[in-house]
mmCIF file of C-alpha atoms in Angstrom:
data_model
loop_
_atom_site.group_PDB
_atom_site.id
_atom_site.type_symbol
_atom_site.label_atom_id
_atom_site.label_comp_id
_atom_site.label_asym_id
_atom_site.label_seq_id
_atom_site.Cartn_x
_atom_site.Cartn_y
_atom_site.Cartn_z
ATOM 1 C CA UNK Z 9 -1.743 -3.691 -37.765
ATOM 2 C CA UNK Z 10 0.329 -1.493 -35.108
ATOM 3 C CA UNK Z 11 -2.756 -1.469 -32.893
ATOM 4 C CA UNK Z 12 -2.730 -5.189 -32.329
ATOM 5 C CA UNK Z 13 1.199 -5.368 -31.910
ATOM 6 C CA UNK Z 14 0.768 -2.682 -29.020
ATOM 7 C CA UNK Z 15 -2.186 -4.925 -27.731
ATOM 8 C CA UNK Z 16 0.016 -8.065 -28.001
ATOM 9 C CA UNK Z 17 2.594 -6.267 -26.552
ATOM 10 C CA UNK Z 18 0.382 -5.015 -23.122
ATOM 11 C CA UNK Z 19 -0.830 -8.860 -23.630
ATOM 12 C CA UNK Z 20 2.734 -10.110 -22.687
ATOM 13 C CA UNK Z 21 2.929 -7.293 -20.050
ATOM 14 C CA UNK Z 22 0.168 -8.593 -18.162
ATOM 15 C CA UNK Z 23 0.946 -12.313 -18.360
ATOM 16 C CA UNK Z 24 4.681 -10.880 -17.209
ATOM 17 C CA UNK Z 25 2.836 -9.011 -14.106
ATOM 18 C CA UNK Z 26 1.007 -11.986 -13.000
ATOM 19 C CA UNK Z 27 4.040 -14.076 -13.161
ATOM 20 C CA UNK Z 28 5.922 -11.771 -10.888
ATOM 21 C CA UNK Z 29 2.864 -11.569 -8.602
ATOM 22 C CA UNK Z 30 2.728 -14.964 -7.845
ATOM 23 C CA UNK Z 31 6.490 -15.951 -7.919
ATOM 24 C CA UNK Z 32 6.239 -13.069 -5.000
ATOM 25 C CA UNK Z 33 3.259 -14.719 -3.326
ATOM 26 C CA UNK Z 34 4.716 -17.973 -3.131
ATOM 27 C CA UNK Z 35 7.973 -16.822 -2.012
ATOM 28 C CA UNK Z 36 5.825 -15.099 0.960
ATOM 29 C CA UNK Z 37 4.563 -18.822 1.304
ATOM 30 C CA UNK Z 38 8.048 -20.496 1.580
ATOM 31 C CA UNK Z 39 8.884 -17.240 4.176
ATOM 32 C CA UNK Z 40 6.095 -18.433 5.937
ATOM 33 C CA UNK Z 41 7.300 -22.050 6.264
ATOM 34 C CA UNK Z 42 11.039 -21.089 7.190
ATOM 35 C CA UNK Z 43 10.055 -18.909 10.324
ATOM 36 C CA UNK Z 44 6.814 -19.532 12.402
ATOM 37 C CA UNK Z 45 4.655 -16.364 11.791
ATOM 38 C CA UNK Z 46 1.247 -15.199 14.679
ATOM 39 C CA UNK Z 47 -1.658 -14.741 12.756
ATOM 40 C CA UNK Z 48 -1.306 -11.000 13.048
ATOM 41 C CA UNK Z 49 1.876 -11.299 11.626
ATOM 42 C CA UNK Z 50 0.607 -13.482 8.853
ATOM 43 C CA UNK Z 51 -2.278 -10.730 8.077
ATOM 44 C CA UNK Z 52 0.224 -7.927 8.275
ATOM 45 C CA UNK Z 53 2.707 -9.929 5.523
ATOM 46 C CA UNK Z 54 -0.758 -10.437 3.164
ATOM 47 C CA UNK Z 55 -2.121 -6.594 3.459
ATOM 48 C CA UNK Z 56 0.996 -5.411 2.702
ATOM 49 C CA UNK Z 57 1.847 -8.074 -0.193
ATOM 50 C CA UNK Z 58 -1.789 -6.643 -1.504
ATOM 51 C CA UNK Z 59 -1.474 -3.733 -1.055
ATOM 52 C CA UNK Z 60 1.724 -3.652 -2.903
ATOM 53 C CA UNK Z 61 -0.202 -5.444 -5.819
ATOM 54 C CA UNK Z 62 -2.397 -3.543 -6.129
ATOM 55 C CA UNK Z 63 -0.443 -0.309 -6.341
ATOM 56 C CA UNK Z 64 1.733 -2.309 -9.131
ATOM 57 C CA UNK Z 65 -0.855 -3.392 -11.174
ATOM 58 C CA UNK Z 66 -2.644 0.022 -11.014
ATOM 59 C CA UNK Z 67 1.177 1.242 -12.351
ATOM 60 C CA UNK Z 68 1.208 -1.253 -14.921
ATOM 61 C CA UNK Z 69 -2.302 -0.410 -16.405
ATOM 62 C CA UNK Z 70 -1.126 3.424 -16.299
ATOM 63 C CA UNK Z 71 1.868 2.818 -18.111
ATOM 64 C CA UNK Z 72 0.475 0.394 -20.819
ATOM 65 C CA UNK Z 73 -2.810 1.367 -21.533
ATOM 66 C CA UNK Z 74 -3.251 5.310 -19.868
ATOM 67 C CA UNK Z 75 -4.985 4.240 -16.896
ATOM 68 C CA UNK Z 76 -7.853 2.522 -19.110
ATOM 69 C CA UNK Z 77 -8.513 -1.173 -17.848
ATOM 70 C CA UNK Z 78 -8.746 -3.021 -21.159
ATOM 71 C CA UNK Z 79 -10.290 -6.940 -20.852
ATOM 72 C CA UNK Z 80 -7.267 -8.584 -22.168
ATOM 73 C CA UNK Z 81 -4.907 -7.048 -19.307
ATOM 74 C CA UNK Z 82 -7.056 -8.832 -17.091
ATOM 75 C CA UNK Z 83 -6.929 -11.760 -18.906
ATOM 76 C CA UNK Z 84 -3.106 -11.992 -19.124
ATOM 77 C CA UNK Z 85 -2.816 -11.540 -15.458
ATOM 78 C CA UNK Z 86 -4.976 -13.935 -14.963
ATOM 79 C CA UNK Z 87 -2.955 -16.379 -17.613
ATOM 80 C CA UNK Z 88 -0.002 -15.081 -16.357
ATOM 81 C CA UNK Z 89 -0.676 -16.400 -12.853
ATOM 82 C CA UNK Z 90 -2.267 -19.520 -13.407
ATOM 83 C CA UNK Z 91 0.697 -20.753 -16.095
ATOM 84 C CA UNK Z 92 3.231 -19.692 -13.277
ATOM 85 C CA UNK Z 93 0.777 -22.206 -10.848
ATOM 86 C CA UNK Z 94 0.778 -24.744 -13.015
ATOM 87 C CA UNK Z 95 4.882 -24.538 -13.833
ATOM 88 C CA UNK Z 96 5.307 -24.810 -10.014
ATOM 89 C CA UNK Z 97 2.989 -27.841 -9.311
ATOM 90 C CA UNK Z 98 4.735 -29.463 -11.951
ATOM 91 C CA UNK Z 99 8.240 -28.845 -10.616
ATOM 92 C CA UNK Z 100 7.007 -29.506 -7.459
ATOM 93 C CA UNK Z 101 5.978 -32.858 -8.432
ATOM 94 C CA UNK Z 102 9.206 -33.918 -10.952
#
């Protein structure tokens, strides 16, 4: 039973990571529509932003799982970032 709380528990990690990632995305995006950006600018902004992903999730998956990449990390980033989508298109719309 312990080994599916810890697996629950990098779960909720991962859905936690992908929130982040795209609350930080979109922020980016609302940067973006404040002040007028070049497209080198705009390139610079998204390397960096990935860049900086990457090196967090890589950090994350260290930390929670010693460096193995286990499916349902993935998954909760995934999750994570697609519930955080859908909670913004809906308070986008209300």
């Amino acid at each position: 039973m312990p080994e599916i709380q810890g697996e629950l528990i990098i779960f909720l990690v991962s859905v936690v990571t992908g929130i982040m990632l795209r609350l930080i995305y979109r922020s980016i995006g609302i940067f973006r529509q404040l002040v007028e950006h070049s497209l080198i600018f705009i390139g610079v902004e998204d390397l960096i932003f990935w860049v900086g992903a990457a090196l967090y999730v890589f950090v994350q998956i260290y930390h929670t799982s010693d460096g193995s990449i286990r499916w349902y990390f993935i998954l909760g980033l995934v999750f994570g970032t697609l519930f955080c989508e859908a909670v913004l298109r809906r308070l986008k719309k209300g």
